[in-house]
């Protein structure tokens, strides 16, 4: 099962400000919808609250340590491990080949060691913000495709869709533990 981190990142690493996205990028919203449709999507409680509703056509799995947190149309998981287990089961039921992890920074940092792919939108602007994407280590991640796009209608900046896979010699942390490698 693939675990894909999907994120839009400014040139200075910013991904959010004031629990919202710091830009409007209509093209990236369509890209996100296409990447995630029919799949389980795991996100932190803050990201869920910034979206404000379940994602249609996808299973929205929200991670929170808050025992009373609940909302219609979402699955709440009390730990990341339980969220990924629920997502795995959901993907199998749906016949999906991947789990999507949609942020925010708190979640990206924790899942990155287990992720198998990154689907990054590089937003070609510098912007002030209070949350950042963790560094993408070139020793671990290999860029496999890149498409550059001018800003279209409803886009604050030009952008690139970039995909990464793990370098051949690297294995996700969970597999390394299972095989005794480190
Ligand atoms: N540019 C992008 O692609 C993108 C994507 C997503 C989000 N964002 C932005 O990122 C910001 C939000 O990110 P964030 O880092 O502040 O918050 P977040 O990752 O969305 O959510 C953090 C919350 O998730 C829960 N959580 C985290 N780890 C957990 C664990 N191991 N077990 C159980 N619960 C866990 C906790 O919820 P409780 O406090 O309820 O316990 C924690 O407060 C917003 O500005 C948003 O717009 C940007």
PDB file of C-alpha atoms and ligand atoms in Angstrom:
ATOM      1  CA  UNK A   1       0.000   0.000   0.000  1.00  0.00           C
ATOM      2  CA  UNK A   2       1.420   3.366  -0.993  1.00  0.00           C
ATOM      3  CA  UNK A   3       1.386   6.172   1.567  1.00  0.00           C
ATOM      4  CA  UNK A   4       1.415   9.466  -0.323  1.00  0.00           C
ATOM      5  CA  UNK A   5       2.057  12.816   1.358  1.00  0.00           C
ATOM      6  CA  UNK A   6       0.235  15.539  -0.564  1.00  0.00           C
ATOM      7  CA  UNK A   7       1.255  19.134   0.138  1.00  0.00           C
ATOM      8  CA  UNK A   8       1.553  22.574  -1.432  1.00  0.00           C
ATOM      9  CA  UNK A   9       4.718  24.364  -0.337  1.00  0.00           C
ATOM     10  CA  UNK A  10       5.923  27.929  -0.889  1.00  0.00           C
ATOM     11  CA  UNK A  11       9.553  28.541  -1.905  1.00  0.00           C
ATOM     12  CA  UNK A  12      10.395  29.353   1.732  1.00  0.00           C
ATOM     13  CA  UNK A  13       8.814  26.138   3.012  1.00  0.00           C
ATOM     14  CA  UNK A  14       5.599  27.733   4.299  1.00  0.00           C
ATOM     15  CA  UNK A  15       2.417  25.659   4.060  1.00  0.00           C
ATOM     16  CA  UNK A  16       0.012  27.573   6.301  1.00  0.00           C
ATOM     17  CA  UNK A  17      -0.795  30.747   8.207  1.00  0.00           C
ATOM     18  CA  UNK A  18      -3.395  31.249  10.943  1.00  0.00           C
ATOM     19  CA  UNK A  19      -4.733  27.719  10.370  1.00  0.00           C
ATOM     20  CA  UNK A  20      -5.500  28.429   6.730  1.00  0.00           C
ATOM     21  CA  UNK A  21      -3.706  28.208   3.416  1.00  0.00           C
ATOM     22  CA  UNK A  22      -1.731  31.441   2.777  1.00  0.00           C
ATOM     23  CA  UNK A  23      -2.745  31.607  -0.909  1.00  0.00           C
ATOM     24  CA  UNK A  24      -5.542  30.858  -3.287  1.00  0.00           C
ATOM     25  CA  UNK A  25      -4.561  28.330  -5.938  1.00  0.00           C
ATOM     26  CA  UNK A  26      -7.605  27.095  -7.780  1.00  0.00           C
ATOM     27  CA  UNK A  27      -5.536  24.798 -10.020  1.00  0.00           C
ATOM     28  CA  UNK A  28      -4.029  23.076  -6.998  1.00  0.00           C
ATOM     29  CA  UNK A  29      -7.441  22.478  -5.467  1.00  0.00           C
ATOM     30  CA  UNK A  30      -8.446  20.603  -8.614  1.00  0.00           C
ATOM     31  CA  UNK A  31      -5.133  18.711  -8.540  1.00  0.00           C
ATOM     32  CA  UNK A  32      -5.697  17.761  -4.878  1.00  0.00           C
ATOM     33  CA  UNK A  33      -9.204  16.563  -5.668  1.00  0.00           C
ATOM     34  CA  UNK A  34      -7.944  14.373  -8.536  1.00  0.00           C
ATOM     35  CA  UNK A  35      -5.088  12.917  -6.458  1.00  0.00           C
ATOM     36  CA  UNK A  36      -7.269  12.053  -3.489  1.00  0.00           C
ATOM     37  CA  UNK A  37     -10.599  11.027  -5.032  1.00  0.00           C
ATOM     38  CA  UNK A  38     -11.724   7.504  -4.039  1.00  0.00           C
ATOM     39  CA  UNK A  39      -9.002   7.177  -1.400  1.00  0.00           C
ATOM     40  CA  UNK A  40      -8.793   7.467   2.373  1.00  0.00           C
ATOM     41  CA  UNK A  41      -7.346  10.827   3.400  1.00  0.00           C
ATOM     42  CA  UNK A  42      -5.640  11.202   6.782  1.00  0.00           C
ATOM     43  CA  UNK A  43      -5.264  14.663   8.320  1.00  0.00           C
ATOM     44  CA  UNK A  44      -4.694  16.381  11.651  1.00  0.00           C
ATOM     45  CA  UNK A  45      -7.557  17.969  13.568  1.00  0.00           C
ATOM     46  CA  UNK A  46      -6.360  21.498  12.774  1.00  0.00           C
ATOM     47  CA  UNK A  47      -6.271  20.850   9.047  1.00  0.00           C
ATOM     48  CA  UNK A  48      -9.718  19.273   9.229  1.00  0.00           C
ATOM     49  CA  UNK A  49     -11.072  22.344  11.051  1.00  0.00           C
ATOM     50  CA  UNK A  50      -9.511  24.608   8.413  1.00  0.00           C
ATOM     51  CA  UNK A  51     -11.373  22.661   5.705  1.00  0.00           C
ATOM     52  CA  UNK A  52     -14.504  22.477   7.846  1.00  0.00           C
ATOM     53  CA  UNK A  53     -16.187  19.491   6.242  1.00  0.00           C
ATOM     54  CA  UNK A  54     -15.569  15.909   5.103  1.00  0.00           C
ATOM     55  CA  UNK A  55     -14.071  15.528   1.636  1.00  0.00           C
ATOM     56  CA  UNK A  56     -16.747  14.210  -0.743  1.00  0.00           C
ATOM     57  CA  UNK A  57     -15.951  10.889  -2.437  1.00  0.00           C
ATOM     58  CA  UNK A  58     -13.144  10.141   0.012  1.00  0.00           C
ATOM     59  CA  UNK A  59     -12.937   8.773   3.559  1.00  0.00           C
ATOM     60  CA  UNK A  60     -11.832  11.613   5.810  1.00  0.00           C
ATOM     61  CA  UNK A  61      -9.812  10.263   8.732  1.00  0.00           C
ATOM     62  CA  UNK A  62      -8.977  12.892  11.339  1.00  0.00           C
ATOM     63  CA  UNK A  63      -6.294  12.366  13.984  1.00  0.00           C
ATOM     64  CA  UNK A  64      -6.957  13.880  17.403  1.00  0.00           C
ATOM     65  CA  UNK A  65      -5.997  13.093  20.978  1.00  0.00           C
ATOM     66  CA  UNK A  66      -9.152  14.908  22.100  1.00  0.00           C
ATOM     67  CA  UNK A  67     -11.486  12.104  23.180  1.00  0.00           C
ATOM     68  CA  UNK A  68     -14.663  14.119  22.705  1.00  0.00           C
ATOM     69  CA  UNK A  69     -13.814  15.318  19.198  1.00  0.00           C
ATOM     70  CA  UNK A  70     -16.324  14.118  16.598  1.00  0.00           C
ATOM     71  CA  UNK A  71     -18.090  15.445  13.511  1.00  0.00           C
ATOM     72  CA  UNK A  72     -20.576  13.969  11.030  1.00  0.00           C
ATOM     73  CA  UNK A  73     -19.080  12.182   8.033  1.00  0.00           C
ATOM     74  CA  UNK A  74     -15.556  11.723   9.368  1.00  0.00           C
ATOM     75  CA  UNK A  75     -13.640   8.941  11.120  1.00  0.00           C
ATOM     76  CA  UNK A  76     -11.710  10.143  14.189  1.00  0.00           C
ATOM     77  CA  UNK A  77      -8.571   8.227  15.183  1.00  0.00           C
ATOM     78  CA  UNK A  78      -6.901   8.749  18.573  1.00  0.00           C
ATOM     79  CA  UNK A  79      -3.399   8.043  17.237  1.00  0.00           C
ATOM     80  CA  UNK A  80      -1.594   8.229  13.939  1.00  0.00           C
ATOM     81  CA  UNK A  81      -1.049   4.487  13.994  1.00  0.00           C
ATOM     82  CA  UNK A  82      -4.785   3.881  14.355  1.00  0.00           C
ATOM     83  CA  UNK A  83      -5.490   6.407  11.612  1.00  0.00           C
ATOM     84  CA  UNK A  84      -3.161   4.579   9.203  1.00  0.00           C
ATOM     85  CA  UNK A  85      -4.658   1.200  10.154  1.00  0.00           C
ATOM     86  CA  UNK A  86      -8.170   2.538   9.499  1.00  0.00           C
ATOM     87  CA  UNK A  87      -6.965   4.077   6.231  1.00  0.00           C
ATOM     88  CA  UNK A  88      -5.377   0.797   5.158  1.00  0.00           C
ATOM     89  CA  UNK A  89      -8.648  -1.092   5.727  1.00  0.00           C
ATOM     90  CA  UNK A  90     -10.619   1.591   3.937  1.00  0.00           C
ATOM     91  CA  UNK A  91      -8.267   1.532   0.933  1.00  0.00           C
ATOM     92  CA  UNK A  92      -8.594  -2.249   0.663  1.00  0.00           C
ATOM     93  CA  UNK A  93     -12.410  -2.004   0.783  1.00  0.00           C
ATOM     94  CA  UNK A  94     -12.367   0.700  -1.875  1.00  0.00           C
ATOM     95  CA  UNK A  95      -9.828  -1.095  -4.067  1.00  0.00           C
ATOM     96  CA  UNK A  96      -7.572   1.965  -3.765  1.00  0.00           C
ATOM     97  CA  UNK A  97      -3.812   1.525  -4.127  1.00  0.00           C
ATOM     98  CA  UNK A  98      -2.860   4.351  -1.801  1.00  0.00           C
ATOM     99  CA  UNK A  99      -3.508   6.194   1.425  1.00  0.00           C
ATOM    100  CA  UNK A 100      -3.211   9.962   1.181  1.00  0.00           C
ATOM    101  CA  UNK A 101      -1.818  12.011   4.057  1.00  0.00           C
ATOM    102  CA  UNK A 102      -2.952  15.617   3.665  1.00  0.00           C
ATOM    103  CA  UNK A 103      -1.248  17.436   6.545  1.00  0.00           C
ATOM    104  CA  UNK A 104      -0.693  19.622   8.388  1.00  0.00           C
ATOM    105  CA  UNK A 105       2.908  20.034   9.430  1.00  0.00           C
ATOM    106  CA  UNK A 106       2.482  18.086  12.667  1.00  0.00           C
ATOM    107  CA  UNK A 107       1.192  15.089  10.720  1.00  0.00           C
ATOM    108  CA  UNK A 108       3.665  15.353   7.805  1.00  0.00           C
ATOM    109  CA  UNK A 109       6.619  15.254  10.208  1.00  0.00           C
ATOM    110  CA  UNK A 110       5.356  12.112  11.909  1.00  0.00           C
ATOM    111  CA  UNK A 111       4.342  10.208   8.744  1.00  0.00           C
ATOM    112  CA  UNK A 112       7.322  11.133   6.550  1.00  0.00           C
ATOM    113  CA  UNK A 113       9.433   8.138   7.721  1.00  0.00           C
ATOM    114  CA  UNK A 114       6.657   5.754   6.602  1.00  0.00           C
ATOM    115  CA  UNK A 115       5.661   7.579   3.421  1.00  0.00           C
ATOM    116  CA  UNK A 116       6.424   5.953   0.081  1.00  0.00           C
ATOM    117  CA  UNK A 117       5.699   8.940  -2.186  1.00  0.00           C
ATOM    118  CA  UNK A 118       5.448  12.715  -2.029  1.00  0.00           C
ATOM    119  CA  UNK A 119       3.104  14.677  -4.291  1.00  0.00           C
ATOM    120  CA  UNK A 120       4.255  18.252  -3.876  1.00  0.00           C
ATOM    121  CA  UNK A 121       2.938  21.424  -5.403  1.00  0.00           C
ATOM    122  CA  UNK A 122       5.783  23.919  -5.402  1.00  0.00           C
ATOM    123  CA  UNK A 123       4.148  27.325  -5.136  1.00  0.00           C
ATOM    124  CA  UNK A 124       6.443  29.852  -6.784  1.00  0.00           C
ATOM    125  CA  UNK A 125       6.162  32.587  -4.171  1.00  0.00           C
ATOM    126  CA  UNK A 126       7.611  33.572  -0.805  1.00  0.00           C
ATOM    127  CA  UNK A 127       4.922  34.020   1.783  1.00  0.00           C
ATOM    128  CA  UNK A 128       4.751  34.657   5.517  1.00  0.00           C
ATOM    129  CA  UNK A 129       3.413  31.792   7.551  1.00  0.00           C
ATOM    130  CA  UNK A 130       3.535  29.886  10.811  1.00  0.00           C
ATOM    131  CA  UNK A 131       3.716  26.267   9.625  1.00  0.00           C
ATOM    132  CA  UNK A 132       6.365  24.726   7.376  1.00  0.00           C
ATOM    133  CA  UNK A 133       6.851  21.462   5.516  1.00  0.00           C
ATOM    134  CA  UNK A 134       9.734  19.350   6.848  1.00  0.00           C
ATOM    135  CA  UNK A 135      12.901  19.290   4.684  1.00  0.00           C
ATOM    136  CA  UNK A 136      12.826  16.846   1.742  1.00  0.00           C
ATOM    137  CA  UNK A 137      16.102  14.934   2.142  1.00  0.00           C
ATOM    138  CA  UNK A 138      17.677  14.441  -1.303  1.00  0.00           C
ATOM    139  CA  UNK A 139      19.449  11.324  -0.017  1.00  0.00           C
ATOM    140  CA  UNK A 140      16.064   9.717   0.675  1.00  0.00           C
ATOM    141  CA  UNK A 141      13.731  11.217  -1.937  1.00  0.00           C
ATOM    142  CA  UNK A 142      14.213  11.048  -5.713  1.00  0.00           C
ATOM    143  CA  UNK A 143      12.278  13.417  -7.966  1.00  0.00           C
ATOM    144  CA  UNK A 144      10.425  11.312 -10.559  1.00  0.00           C
ATOM    145  CA  UNK A 145       8.352  13.932 -12.394  1.00  0.00           C
ATOM    146  CA  UNK A 146       7.881  17.673 -12.611  1.00  0.00           C
ATOM    147  CA  UNK A 147       5.413  19.798 -14.569  1.00  0.00           C
ATOM    148  CA  UNK A 148       5.615  23.588 -14.498  1.00  0.00           C
ATOM    149  CA  UNK A 149       2.485  25.734 -14.848  1.00  0.00           C
ATOM    150  CA  UNK A 150       1.837  29.465 -15.239  1.00  0.00           C
ATOM    151  CA  UNK A 151      -0.695  30.967 -12.859  1.00  0.00           C
ATOM    152  CA  UNK A 152      -4.165  30.469 -14.268  1.00  0.00           C
ATOM    153  CA  UNK A 153      -7.385  32.204 -13.327  1.00  0.00           C
ATOM    154  CA  UNK A 154      -7.793  31.962  -9.546  1.00  0.00           C
ATOM    155  CA  UNK A 155      -4.113  31.162  -8.952  1.00  0.00           C
ATOM    156  CA  UNK A 156      -1.987  33.486  -6.796  1.00  0.00           C
ATOM    157  CA  UNK A 157       1.277  32.307  -8.388  1.00  0.00           C
ATOM    158  CA  UNK A 158       2.874  30.001 -10.910  1.00  0.00           C
ATOM    159  CA  UNK A 159       3.483  26.508  -9.573  1.00  0.00           C
ATOM    160  CA  UNK A 160       4.938  23.064 -10.321  1.00  0.00           C
ATOM    161  CA  UNK A 161       3.524  19.622  -9.638  1.00  0.00           C
ATOM    162  CA  UNK A 162       6.443  17.482  -8.457  1.00  0.00           C
ATOM    163  CA  UNK A 163       6.472  13.803  -7.546  1.00  0.00           C
ATOM    164  CA  UNK A 164       9.040  12.021  -5.426  1.00  0.00           C
ATOM    165  CA  UNK A 165       9.667   8.374  -4.655  1.00  0.00           C
ATOM    166  CA  UNK A 166      12.057   6.879  -2.174  1.00  0.00           C
ATOM    167  CA  UNK A 167      15.535   6.300  -3.535  1.00  0.00           C
ATOM    168  CA  UNK A 168      15.980   2.610  -4.440  1.00  0.00           C
ATOM    169  CA  UNK A 169      18.288   1.880  -1.517  1.00  0.00           C
ATOM    170  CA  UNK A 170      15.949   3.410   1.013  1.00  0.00           C
ATOM    171  CA  UNK A 171      13.041   1.620   2.704  1.00  0.00           C
ATOM    172  CA  UNK A 172      10.300   3.219   4.789  1.00  0.00           C
ATOM    173  CA  UNK A 173      10.899   3.120   8.561  1.00  0.00           C
ATOM    174  CA  UNK A 174       8.060   0.647   9.189  1.00  0.00           C
ATOM    175  CA  UNK A 175       9.522  -1.867   6.684  1.00  0.00           C
ATOM    176  CA  UNK A 176      13.011  -1.347   8.080  1.00  0.00           C
ATOM    177  CA  UNK A 177      11.780  -2.264  11.543  1.00  0.00           C
ATOM    178  CA  UNK A 178       9.941  -5.290  10.226  1.00  0.00           C
ATOM    179  CA  UNK A 179      13.049  -6.598   8.459  1.00  0.00           C
ATOM    180  CA  UNK A 180      15.477  -5.665  11.216  1.00  0.00           C
ATOM    181  CA  UNK A 181      17.250  -3.066   9.020  1.00  0.00           C
ATOM    182  CA  UNK A 182      17.867   0.426  10.252  1.00  0.00           C
TER     183      UNK A 182
HETATM  184  N1  LIG B   1      -0.211  23.722   2.092  1.00  0.00           N
HETATM  185  C1  LIG B   1      -0.696  22.510   2.333  1.00  0.00           C
HETATM  186  O1  LIG B   1      -0.621  21.599   1.505  1.00  0.00           O
HETATM  187  C2  LIG B   1      -1.363  22.229   3.649  1.00  0.00           C
HETATM  188  C3  LIG B   1      -1.942  20.976   3.894  1.00  0.00           C
HETATM  189  C4  LIG B   1      -2.528  20.759   5.131  1.00  0.00           C
HETATM  190  C5  LIG B   1      -2.550  21.760   6.083  1.00  0.00           C
HETATM  191  N2  LIG B   1      -1.984  22.949   5.808  1.00  0.00           N
HETATM  192  C6  LIG B   1      -1.953  24.019   6.819  1.00  0.00           C
HETATM  193  O2  LIG B   1      -1.273  23.529   7.957  1.00  0.00           O
HETATM  194  C7  LIG B   1      -1.814  24.154   9.124  1.00  0.00           C
HETATM  195  C8  LIG B   1      -2.250  23.083  10.095  1.00  0.00           C
HETATM  196  O3  LIG B   1      -1.142  22.255  10.415  1.00  0.00           O
HETATM  197  P1  LIG B   1      -0.696  21.970  11.941  1.00  0.00           P
HETATM  198  O4  LIG B   1       0.631  21.337  11.899  1.00  0.00           O
HETATM  199  O5  LIG B   1      -0.866  23.231  12.731  1.00  0.00           O
HETATM  200  O6  LIG B   1      -1.834  20.989  12.483  1.00  0.00           O
HETATM  201  P2  LIG B   1      -2.361  19.552  11.948  1.00  0.00           P
HETATM  202  O7  LIG B   1      -1.178  18.688  11.657  1.00  0.00           O
HETATM  203  O8  LIG B   1      -3.382  19.738  10.895  1.00  0.00           O
HETATM  204  O9  LIG B   1      -3.139  19.023  13.225  1.00  0.00           O
HETATM  205  C9  LIG B   1      -2.470  18.873  14.440  1.00  0.00           C
HETATM  206  C10 LIG B   1      -3.400  18.139  15.389  1.00  0.00           C
HETATM  207  O10 LIG B   1      -3.500  16.773  14.986  1.00  0.00           O
HETATM  208  C11 LIG B   1      -3.618  15.952  16.122  1.00  0.00           C
HETATM  209  N3  LIG B   1      -2.472  15.051  16.170  1.00  0.00           N
HETATM  210  C12 LIG B   1      -1.222  15.248  15.677  1.00  0.00           C
HETATM  211  N4  LIG B   1      -0.451  14.172  15.877  1.00  0.00           N
HETATM  212  C13 LIG B   1      -1.235  13.270  16.527  1.00  0.00           C
HETATM  213  C14 LIG B   1      -1.010  11.955  17.010  1.00  0.00           C
HETATM  214  N5  LIG B   1       0.177  11.339  16.858  1.00  0.00           N
HETATM  215  N6  LIG B   1      -2.026  11.314  17.630  1.00  0.00           N
HETATM  216  C15 LIG B   1      -3.227  11.922  17.777  1.00  0.00           C
HETATM  217  N7  LIG B   1      -3.513  13.167  17.331  1.00  0.00           N
HETATM  218  C16 LIG B   1      -2.515  13.823  16.710  1.00  0.00           C
HETATM  219  C17 LIG B   1      -3.657  16.866  17.336  1.00  0.00           C
HETATM  220  O11 LIG B   1      -5.035  17.180  17.511  1.00  0.00           O
HETATM  221  P3  LIG B   1      -5.668  17.473  18.970  1.00  0.00           P
HETATM  222  O12 LIG B   1      -5.108  18.799  19.369  1.00  0.00           O
HETATM  223  O13 LIG B   1      -7.140  17.447  18.737  1.00  0.00           O
HETATM  224  O14 LIG B   1      -5.189  16.342  19.859  1.00  0.00           O
HETATM  225  C18 LIG B   1      -2.900  18.080  16.824  1.00  0.00           C
HETATM  226  O15 LIG B   1      -3.206  19.271  17.536  1.00  0.00           O
HETATM  227  C19 LIG B   1      -2.939  25.044   8.628  1.00  0.00           C
HETATM  228  O16 LIG B   1      -2.431  26.354   8.416  1.00  0.00           O
HETATM  229  C20 LIG B   1      -3.309  24.429   7.295  1.00  0.00           C
HETATM  230  O17 LIG B   1      -3.932  25.357   6.423  1.00  0.00           O
HETATM  231  C21 LIG B   1      -1.395  23.203   4.620  1.00  0.00           C
END
